[in-house]
Coordinates of N, CA, C and O and ligand atoms in Angstrom, one line a residue:
X7 N -18.8 9.9 11.5 CA -17.6 10.6 11.1 C -16.6 9.7 10.4 O -16.4 8.6 10.7
X8 N -16.1 10.3 9.3 CA -15.2 9.5 8.5 C -13.8 9.7 9.0 O -13.3 10.8 9.3
X9 N -13.0 8.6 9.0 CA -11.6 8.7 9.4 C -10.8 8.0 8.4 O -11.2 6.9 7.9
X10 N -9.6 8.5 8.1 CA -8.7 7.8 7.2 C -8.3 6.5 7.7 O -7.9 5.6 6.9
X11 N -8.3 6.3 9.0 CA -7.7 5.1 9.6 C -8.7 4.0 9.7 O -8.3 2.8 9.8
X12 N -10.0 4.3 9.7 CA -11.0 3.2 9.9 C -11.8 2.9 8.6 O -12.7 2.0 8.7
X13 N -11.6 3.6 7.5 CA -12.3 3.3 6.3 C -12.0 1.9 5.9 O -10.9 1.4 6.1
X14 N -13.0 1.2 5.3 CA -12.8 -0.1 4.8 C -11.8 0.0 3.6 O -11.8 0.9 2.8
X15 N -11.0 -1.1 3.5 CA -10.1 -1.2 2.3 C -11.0 -1.4 1.0 O -12.1 -1.9 1.1
X16 N -10.5 -0.9 -0.1 CA -11.3 -1.0 -1.3 C -11.4 -2.4 -1.8 O -10.5 -3.2 -1.7
X17 N -12.6 -2.8 -2.2 CA -12.8 -4.1 -2.7 C -12.4 -4.0 -4.2 O -12.3 -3.0 -4.8
X18 N -12.2 -5.2 -4.8 CA -11.9 -5.2 -6.2 C -10.4 -5.4 -6.5 O -10.0 -6.5 -6.6
X19 N -9.7 -4.3 -6.7 CA -8.3 -4.4 -7.1 C -7.4 -5.0 -6.1 O -7.3 -4.4 -5.0
X20 N -6.8 -6.1 -6.4 CA -5.8 -6.7 -5.5 C -4.6 -7.0 -6.3 O -4.7 -7.3 -7.5
X21 N -3.4 -7.0 -5.6 CA -2.2 -7.2 -6.4 C -1.3 -8.3 -5.7 O -1.4 -8.6 -4.6
X22 N -0.5 -8.8 -6.6 CA 0.7 -9.6 -6.1 C 1.9 -9.0 -6.8 O 2.0 -9.0 -8.0
X23 N 2.9 -8.6 -6.0 CA 4.1 -7.9 -6.5 C 5.2 -8.9 -6.5 O 5.4 -9.7 -5.5
X24 N 6.0 -8.8 -7.5 CA 7.3 -9.6 -7.5 C 8.2 -9.2 -6.5 O 8.2 -8.0 -6.0
X25 N 9.1 -10.0 -6.1 CA 10.1 -9.8 -5.0 C 10.9 -8.5 -5.2 O 11.3 -7.8 -4.3
X26 N 11.1 -8.1 -6.5 CA 11.9 -6.9 -6.8 C 11.1 -5.6 -6.6 O 11.7 -4.6 -6.9
X27 N 9.8 -5.8 -6.3 CA 9.0 -4.6 -6.3 C 8.5 -4.3 -4.9 O 7.3 -3.8 -4.7
X28 N 9.4 -4.5 -3.9 CA 9.0 -4.3 -2.5 C 8.5 -2.9 -2.2 O 7.5 -2.7 -1.4
X29 N 9.2 -1.9 -2.7 CA 8.8 -0.5 -2.4 C 7.4 -0.2 -3.0 O 6.6 0.5 -2.4
X30 N 7.2 -0.6 -4.2 CA 5.9 -0.4 -4.9 C 4.8 -1.1 -4.0 O 3.7 -0.5 -3.8
X31 N 5.1 -2.3 -3.6 CA 4.1 -3.1 -2.8 C 3.8 -2.3 -1.5 O 2.6 -2.2 -1.1
X32 N 4.8 -1.7 -0.9 CA 4.5 -0.9 0.3 C 3.6 0.3 0.1 O 2.7 0.7 0.8
X33 N 3.9 0.9 -1.1 CA 3.1 2.1 -1.5 C 1.7 1.7 -1.8 O 0.7 2.4 -1.4
X34 N 1.5 0.6 -2.4 CA 0.1 0.2 -2.8 C -0.6 -0.2 -1.5 O -1.8 0.1 -1.4
X35 N 0.1 -0.8 -0.5 CA -0.6 -1.0 0.8 C -0.9 0.3 1.5 O -2.0 0.4 2.1
X36 N 0.0 1.2 1.4 CA -0.3 2.5 2.0 C -1.5 3.2 1.4 O -2.3 3.9 2.0
X37 N -1.7 2.9 0.1 CA -2.9 3.4 -0.6 C -4.2 2.6 -0.2 O -5.3 3.0 -0.6
X38 N -4.0 1.5 0.5 CA -5.1 0.7 0.9 C -5.4 -0.6 0.1 O -6.3 -1.3 0.4
X39 N -4.5 -0.8 -0.9 CA -4.8 -2.0 -1.8 C -4.1 -3.2 -1.2 O -2.9 -3.2 -0.8
X40 N -4.9 -4.3 -1.2 CA -4.4 -5.6 -0.8 C -3.3 -6.1 -1.7 O -3.5 -6.3 -2.9
X41 N -2.1 -6.1 -1.2 CA -0.9 -6.4 -2.1 C 0.0 -7.4 -1.4 O 0.6 -7.2 -0.4
X42 N 0.0 -8.6 -2.0 CA 0.9 -9.7 -1.6 C 2.2 -9.5 -2.2 O 2.4 -8.8 -3.2
X43 N 3.2 -10.1 -1.6 CA 4.5 -9.9 -2.0 C 5.1 -11.3 -2.2 O 5.2 -12.1 -1.2
X44 N 5.5 -11.6 -3.4 CA 5.9 -13.0 -3.7 C 7.4 -13.1 -3.9 O 8.0 -12.4 -4.8
X45 N 8.1 -13.8 -3.0 CA 9.5 -14.0 -3.2 C 9.8 -15.5 -3.3 O 9.1 -16.3 -2.9
X46 N 11.0 -15.7 -3.9 CA 11.4 -17.1 -4.1 C 10.7 -17.9 -5.1 O 10.7 -19.1 -5.1
X47 N 10.0 -17.2 -6.1 CA 9.2 -18.0 -7.1 C 9.9 -17.9 -8.4 O 10.5 -16.8 -8.7
X48 N 9.8 -18.9 -9.2 CA 10.3 -18.9 -10.6 C 9.3 -18.1 -11.4 O 8.2 -17.8 -11.0
X49 N 9.7 -17.7 -12.6 CA 8.8 -17.0 -13.5 C 7.5 -17.7 -13.8 O 6.4 -17.2 -13.7
X50 N 7.6 -19.1 -14.1 CA 6.3 -19.8 -14.3 C 5.4 -19.9 -13.0 O 4.2 -19.8 -13.1
X51 N 6.1 -20.0 -11.9 CA 5.3 -20.1 -10.6 C 4.6 -18.7 -10.4 O 3.5 -18.7 -10.0
X52 N 5.3 -17.7 -10.7 CA 4.8 -16.4 -10.4 C 3.6 -16.1 -11.4 O 2.5 -15.7 -11.0
X53 N 3.8 -16.5 -12.7 CA 2.8 -16.3 -13.7 C 1.5 -17.1 -13.3 O 0.4 -16.7 -13.6
X54 N 1.7 -18.3 -12.7 CA 0.5 -19.1 -12.3 C -0.3 -18.4 -11.2 O -1.5 -18.7 -11.1
X55 N 0.2 -17.4 -10.6 CA -0.6 -16.7 -9.6 C -1.7 -15.8 -10.2 O -2.6 -15.3 -9.5
X56 N -1.6 -15.6 -11.5 CA -2.6 -14.8 -12.2 C -4.0 -15.4 -12.0 O -5.0 -14.7 -12.0
X57 N -4.1 -16.7 -11.8 CA -5.4 -17.4 -11.5 C -6.0 -17.0 -10.2 O -7.2 -17.2 -10.0
X58 N -5.3 -16.4 -9.3 CA -5.8 -16.0 -8.0 C -6.7 -14.8 -8.1 O -7.3 -14.4 -7.0
X59 N -6.8 -14.1 -9.2 CA -7.6 -13.0 -9.3 C -6.9 -11.7 -9.0 O -7.5 -10.6 -9.0
X60 N -5.7 -11.8 -8.6 CA -4.9 -10.6 -8.4 C -4.2 -10.2 -9.6 O -3.8 -11.0 -10.4
X61 N -4.0 -8.8 -9.7 CA -3.2 -8.3 -10.8 C -1.7 -8.5 -10.4 O -1.3 -8.1 -9.3
X62 N -0.9 -9.1 -11.3 CA 0.5 -9.3 -11.0 C 1.3 -8.1 -11.4 O 1.0 -7.5 -12.5
X63 N 2.2 -7.7 -10.6 CA 3.1 -6.6 -10.9 C 4.5 -7.2 -11.1 O 5.1 -7.9 -10.2
X64 N 5.0 -7.1 -12.3 CA 6.2 -7.8 -12.7 C 7.2 -6.9 -13.4 O 6.8 -6.0 -14.1
X65 N 8.5 -7.2 -13.3 CA 9.5 -6.6 -14.1 C 10.1 -7.6 -15.0 O 11.2 -7.4 -15.6
X66 N 9.6 -8.8 -15.1 CA 10.2 -9.9 -15.8 C 9.5 -10.2 -17.1 O 8.3 -10.5 -17.2
X67 N 10.3 -10.1 -18.2 CA 9.7 -10.2 -19.5 C 9.1 -11.6 -19.7 O 8.2 -11.8 -20.4
X68 N 9.8 -12.6 -19.1 CA 9.3 -14.0 -19.3 C 7.9 -14.2 -18.6 O 7.1 -15.0 -19.1
X69 N 7.6 -13.4 -17.6 CA 6.2 -13.4 -17.0 C 5.3 -12.7 -18.0 O 4.2 -13.2 -18.3
X70 N 5.7 -11.6 -18.4 CA 4.9 -10.8 -19.4 C 4.5 -11.6 -20.6 O 3.3 -11.6 -21.0
X71 N 5.4 -12.4 -21.1 CA 5.1 -13.2 -22.3 C 4.1 -14.3 -22.1 O 3.5 -14.8 -23.0
X72 N 4.0 -14.7 -20.8 CA 3.1 -15.9 -20.5 C 1.7 -15.5 -20.2 O 0.8 -16.3 -20.1
X73 N 1.4 -14.2 -20.1 CA 0.1 -13.8 -19.5 C -0.7 -12.9 -20.5 O -0.2 -12.1 -21.2
X74 N -2.1 -13.0 -20.4 CA -2.9 -12.1 -21.1 C -2.7 -10.7 -20.5 O -2.5 -10.6 -19.3
X75 N -2.9 -9.6 -21.3 CA -2.6 -8.3 -20.9 C -3.3 -7.8 -19.7 O -2.8 -7.0 -18.9
X76 N -4.6 -8.3 -19.5 CA -5.4 -7.8 -18.3 C -4.9 -8.4 -17.0 O -5.4 -8.0 -16.0
X77 N -4.0 -9.4 -17.0 CA -3.6 -10.0 -15.8 C -2.4 -9.4 -15.1 O -2.1 -9.7 -14.0
X78 N -1.7 -8.4 -15.7 CA -0.5 -7.9 -15.1 C -0.3 -6.5 -15.5 O -0.8 -5.9 -16.5
X79 N 0.6 -5.8 -14.7 CA 1.2 -4.6 -15.1 C 2.7 -4.8 -15.2 O 3.3 -5.2 -14.2
X80 N 3.3 -4.5 -16.3 CA 4.7 -4.6 -16.5 C 5.4 -3.3 -16.1 O 5.0 -2.2 -16.6
X81 N 6.3 -3.4 -15.1 CA 6.9 -2.3 -14.6 C 8.4 -2.2 -15.1 O 9.2 -3.1 -14.9
X82 N 8.6 -1.1 -15.8 CA 9.9 -0.9 -16.4 C 10.8 0.1 -15.6 O 12.0 0.0 -15.6
X83 N 10.1 0.9 -14.8 CA 10.8 2.0 -14.1 C 11.4 1.5 -12.8 O 10.9 0.6 -12.2
X84 N 12.5 2.2 -12.4 CA 13.1 1.9 -11.0 C 12.5 2.8 -9.9 O 12.6 2.4 -8.8
X85 N 11.9 3.9 -10.3 CA 11.4 4.8 -9.3 C 10.0 4.5 -8.8 O 9.1 4.3 -9.6
X86 N 9.8 4.3 -7.5 CA 8.5 3.9 -7.0 C 7.4 4.8 -7.4 O 6.3 4.3 -7.6
X87 N 7.6 6.1 -7.4 CA 6.5 7.0 -7.8 C 6.1 6.7 -9.3 O 4.9 6.6 -9.6
X88 N 7.0 6.6 -10.1 CA 6.7 6.3 -11.5 C 6.1 4.9 -11.7 O 5.2 4.7 -12.6
X89 N 6.5 4.0 -10.8 CA 5.9 2.7 -10.8 C 4.4 2.8 -10.5 O 3.6 2.2 -11.1
X90 N 4.2 3.5 -9.4 CA 2.8 3.7 -9.0 C 1.9 4.4 -10.1 O 0.8 4.0 -10.3
X91 N 2.6 5.4 -10.7 CA 1.8 6.1 -11.8 C 1.5 5.2 -12.9 O 0.4 5.3 -13.5
X92 N 2.4 4.3 -13.2 CA 2.2 3.3 -14.2 C 1.0 2.4 -13.9 O 0.1 2.2 -14.7
X93 N 0.9 1.9 -12.7 CA -0.2 1.0 -12.2 C -1.5 1.8 -12.3 O -2.5 1.3 -12.8
X94 N -1.5 3.0 -11.8 CA -2.7 3.9 -11.7 C -3.2 4.1 -13.2 O -4.4 3.9 -13.4
X95 N -2.3 4.5 -14.1 CA -2.7 4.8 -15.4 C -3.2 3.5 -16.1 O -4.3 3.6 -16.8
X96 N -2.5 2.4 -16.0 CA -2.9 1.2 -16.8 C -4.3 0.7 -16.3 O -5.1 0.2 -17.1
X97 N -4.5 0.8 -15.0 CA -5.7 0.2 -14.5 C -6.8 1.2 -14.3 O -7.9 0.9 -13.9
X98 N -6.5 2.5 -14.6 CA -7.5 3.6 -14.5 C -8.0 3.8 -13.0 O -9.2 4.1 -12.8
X99 N -7.1 3.6 -12.1 CA -7.5 3.8 -10.7 C -7.8 5.2 -10.3 O -7.0 6.1 -10.7
X100 N -8.9 5.4 -9.7 CA -9.4 6.8 -9.3 C -9.1 7.0 -7.8 O -9.0 6.1 -7.1
X101 N -9.0 8.3 -7.5 CA -8.6 8.7 -6.1 C -9.6 8.1 -5.1 O -9.1 7.6 -4.0
X102 N -10.9 8.0 -5.4 CA -11.8 7.5 -4.5 C -11.7 6.0 -4.2 O -12.2 5.5 -3.2
X103 N -11.0 5.3 -5.1 CA -10.8 3.9 -4.9 C -9.7 3.6 -3.8 O -9.5 2.5 -3.3
X104 N -8.8 4.6 -3.6 CA -7.7 4.5 -2.6 C -8.2 4.8 -1.2 O -9.1 5.7 -1.1
X105 N -7.8 4.1 -0.2 CA -8.1 4.3 1.2 C -6.8 4.5 1.9 O -6.3 3.5 2.6
X106 N -6.1 5.6 1.8 CA -4.8 5.8 2.3 C -4.7 5.4 3.8 O -5.7 5.8 4.6
X107 N -3.7 4.7 4.2 CA -3.4 4.4 5.6 C -4.4 3.4 6.3 O -4.6 3.4 7.5
X108 N -5.1 2.7 5.4 CA -6.1 1.7 6.0 C -5.5 0.3 6.2 O -6.2 -0.6 6.7
X109 N -4.2 0.2 5.8 CA -3.6 -1.2 5.7 C -2.2 -1.1 6.3 O -1.5 -0.1 6.1
X110 N -1.8 -2.1 7.0 CA -0.4 -2.2 7.5 C 0.6 -2.3 6.3 O 0.4 -3.3 5.5
X111 N 1.5 -1.4 6.2 CA 2.5 -1.5 5.1 C 3.4 -2.7 5.2 O 4.0 -3.2 4.3
X112 N 3.6 -3.1 6.4 CA 4.5 -4.2 6.7 C 3.9 -5.6 6.4 O 4.5 -6.4 5.8
X113 N 2.7 -5.8 6.8 CA 2.1 -7.2 6.6 C 0.8 -7.2 5.9 O 0.2 -8.3 5.8
X114 N 0.3 -6.1 5.3 CA -0.8 -6.1 4.4 C -2.2 -6.3 5.0 O -3.2 -6.4 4.4
X115 N -2.2 -6.4 6.4 CA -3.5 -6.5 7.0 C -4.2 -5.2 7.2 O -3.5 -4.2 7.5
X116 N -5.5 -5.1 7.1 CA -6.2 -3.8 7.4 C -6.0 -3.5 8.9 O -6.0 -4.3 9.8
X117 N -5.7 -2.2 9.1 CA -5.5 -1.7 10.5 C -6.8 -1.4 11.1 O -7.8 -1.3 10.5
X118 N -6.8 -1.4 12.5 CA -8.0 -1.2 13.2 C -7.8 0.0 14.2 O -6.7 0.1 14.7
X119 N -8.8 0.8 14.4 CA -8.7 1.9 15.4 C -8.3 1.3 16.8 O -8.8 0.2 17.1
X120 N -7.5 2.0 17.5 CA -7.2 1.5 18.9 C -7.3 2.7 19.8 O -7.0 3.9 19.5
X121 N -7.8 2.5 21.0 CA -8.0 3.5 22.0 C -6.7 4.2 22.4 O -5.7 3.5 22.5
X122 N -6.7 5.5 22.6 CA -5.5 6.2 22.9 C -4.9 5.7 24.2 O -3.6 5.6 24.3
X123 N -5.7 5.4 25.2 CA -5.1 4.9 26.4 C -4.4 3.6 26.2 O -3.4 3.3 27.0
X124 N -4.8 2.8 25.2 CA -4.2 1.5 25.0 C -2.8 1.6 24.4 O -2.0 0.6 24.4
X125 N -2.5 2.8 23.8 CA -1.1 2.9 23.2 C -0.1 3.7 24.1 O 1.0 3.9 23.7
X126 N -0.6 4.0 25.3 CA 0.3 4.7 26.2 C 1.5 3.9 26.5 O 1.4 2.7 26.7
X127 N 2.7 4.5 26.4 CA 4.0 3.7 26.5 C 4.3 2.8 25.4 O 5.3 2.1 25.4
X128 N 3.4 2.8 24.4 CA 3.8 2.0 23.2 C 4.2 2.9 22.0 O 4.6 2.5 21.0
X129 N 4.0 4.2 22.2 CA 4.4 5.2 21.2 C 5.2 6.3 22.0 O 5.1 6.4 23.3
X130 N 6.1 7.0 21.3 CA 6.8 8.1 22.1 C 5.9 9.0 22.8 O 4.8 9.3 22.3
X131 N 6.3 9.5 24.0 CA 5.6 10.5 24.8 C 5.0 11.6 24.0 O 3.8 12.0 24.1
X132 N 5.9 12.2 23.2 CA 5.5 13.4 22.4 C 4.3 13.0 21.5 O 3.4 13.8 21.3
X133 N 4.4 11.9 20.9 CA 3.3 11.4 20.0 C 2.0 11.2 20.7 O 0.9 11.7 20.3
X134 N 2.1 10.6 21.9 CA 0.9 10.3 22.7 C 0.3 11.6 23.2 O -0.9 11.7 23.2
X135 N 1.1 12.6 23.5 CA 0.6 13.8 24.0 C -0.1 14.7 22.9 O -0.9 15.5 23.2
X136 N 0.3 14.5 21.7 CA -0.1 15.4 20.7 C -1.1 14.8 19.7 O -1.5 15.4 18.7
X137 N -1.4 13.5 19.8 CA -2.3 12.9 18.9 C -3.5 12.2 19.7 O -3.3 11.8 20.8
X138 N -4.6 12.2 19.0 CA -5.8 11.6 19.7 C -6.2 10.3 19.0 O -6.9 9.5 19.6
X139 N -5.9 10.1 17.7 CA -6.3 9.0 17.0 C -5.2 8.1 16.6 O -4.2 8.5 16.0
X140 N -5.4 6.8 16.9 CA -4.4 5.8 16.6 C -5.0 4.6 16.0 O -6.2 4.3 16.2
X141 N -4.2 3.9 15.2 CA -4.7 2.6 14.7 C -3.6 1.6 14.8 O -2.4 1.9 15.0
X142 N -3.9 0.3 14.8 CA -2.9 -0.7 15.0 C -3.2 -1.9 14.0 O -4.3 -2.1 13.5
X143 N -2.1 -2.6 13.7 CA -2.2 -3.8 12.9 C -2.4 -5.0 13.7 O -1.7 -5.3 14.7
X144 N -3.5 -5.8 13.4 CA -3.8 -7.0 14.3 C -2.7 -8.1 14.1 O -2.7 -9.0 15.0
X145 N -1.9 -8.0 13.1 CA -0.9 -9.0 12.9 C 0.4 -8.7 13.6 O 0.9 -9.4 14.5
X146 N 1.0 -7.5 13.3 CA 2.3 -7.2 13.9 C 2.3 -6.3 15.0 O 3.3 -6.0 15.7
X147 N 1.1 -5.7 15.3 CA 1.0 -4.8 16.5 C 1.5 -3.4 16.3 O 1.5 -2.6 17.2
X148 N 2.0 -3.1 15.1 CA 2.5 -1.8 14.9 C 1.4 -0.7 15.1 O 0.3 -0.9 14.7
X149 N 1.8 0.4 15.7 CA 0.9 1.5 15.9 C 1.1 2.6 14.9 O 2.2 3.0 14.6
X150 N 0.0 3.0 14.3 CA 0.0 4.1 13.3 C -0.7 5.4 13.9 O -1.7 5.2 14.6
X151 N -0.2 6.5 13.5 CA -0.9 7.8 13.8 C -0.6 8.8 12.7 O 0.2 8.5 11.8
X152 N -1.3 9.9 12.8 CA -1.3 10.9 11.8 C -0.1 11.9 12.0 O -0.4 13.0 12.3
X153 N 1.1 11.5 11.7 CA 2.2 12.3 12.0 C 2.7 13.0 10.7 O 2.1 13.0 9.7
X154 N 3.9 13.6 10.8 CA 4.5 14.3 9.6 C 4.8 13.4 8.5 O 4.7 13.7 7.3
X155 N 5.2 12.2 8.8 CA 5.5 11.2 7.8 C 4.3 10.9 6.9 O 4.3 10.9 5.7
X156 N 3.1 10.8 7.6 CA 1.9 10.5 6.9 C 1.5 11.7 6.1 O 1.0 11.5 4.9
X157 N 1.7 12.9 6.6 CA 1.3 14.1 5.8 C 2.2 14.1 4.5 O 1.7 14.4 3.4
X158 N 3.5 13.8 4.6 CA 4.3 13.8 3.4 C 3.9 12.7 2.4 O 3.8 12.9 1.2
X159 N 3.5 11.6 3.0 CA 3.0 10.5 2.1 C 1.7 10.9 1.4 O 1.5 10.6 0.2
X160 N 0.8 11.6 2.1 CA -0.4 12.0 1.5 C -0.2 13.0 0.4 O -0.9 13.0 -0.6
X161 N 0.8 13.9 0.6 CA 1.2 14.8 -0.5 C 1.6 14.1 -1.8 O 1.2 14.4 -2.9
X162 N 2.3 13.0 -1.6 CA 2.8 12.2 -2.7 C 1.6 11.5 -3.4 O 1.4 11.5 -4.6
X163 N 0.7 11.1 -2.5 CA -0.5 10.4 -3.0 C -1.4 11.3 -3.8 O -1.9 11.0 -4.9
X164 N -1.6 12.6 -3.3 CA -2.4 13.5 -4.0 C -1.7 13.9 -5.4 O -2.4 14.1 -6.4
X165 N -0.4 14.0 -5.3 CA 0.3 14.3 -6.6 C 0.1 13.1 -7.6 O 0.0 13.4 -8.8
X166 N 0.1 11.9 -7.1 CA -0.1 10.8 -7.9 C -1.4 10.8 -8.7 O -1.5 10.6 -9.9
X167 N -2.4 11.3 -8.0 CA -3.8 11.3 -8.6 C -4.1 12.6 -9.3 O -5.1 12.7 -10.0
X168 N -3.2 13.6 -9.2 CA -3.4 14.8 -10.0 C -2.6 14.8 -11.2 O -2.8 15.7 -12.1
X169 N -1.7 13.8 -11.4 CA -0.9 13.8 -12.6 C -1.7 13.4 -13.8 O -2.6 12.7 -13.7
Ligands
LIG1 ZN1 1.4 -5.2 10.4

């Protein structure tokens, strides 16, 4: 049986986002993409990360000027949805490459399924009573489940790939 929460994260495309692109980084993690978040780096330090094999996400023209085109996506927009659309379009990412909700949006680690009994008293009563499948982040311990927030996110994700 396939589950959105236990699928493996996609291999291949990995990102490092500039500090100003935190919302985009969280969305890419929600899509299942390994996305680091670089803060406190100068433009040259950030550009040097291109050697790590990650696609750099930048809003900084000085970074853009230092790098070959295949190493980065230059983000001009403020809106996270349009930022995601830009990344998707430039890299030609297909829907099947995304594994929504397979990764912790907070710390970028792949989440793991967790037994329902193990989350008792760790999630609200209502959630525990109405959900059967849960996953958790091995780093921060956050519990994830398929609630209304996730459904709204999924709608946005489907819209992203249908555009
Ligand atoms: Zn986490």
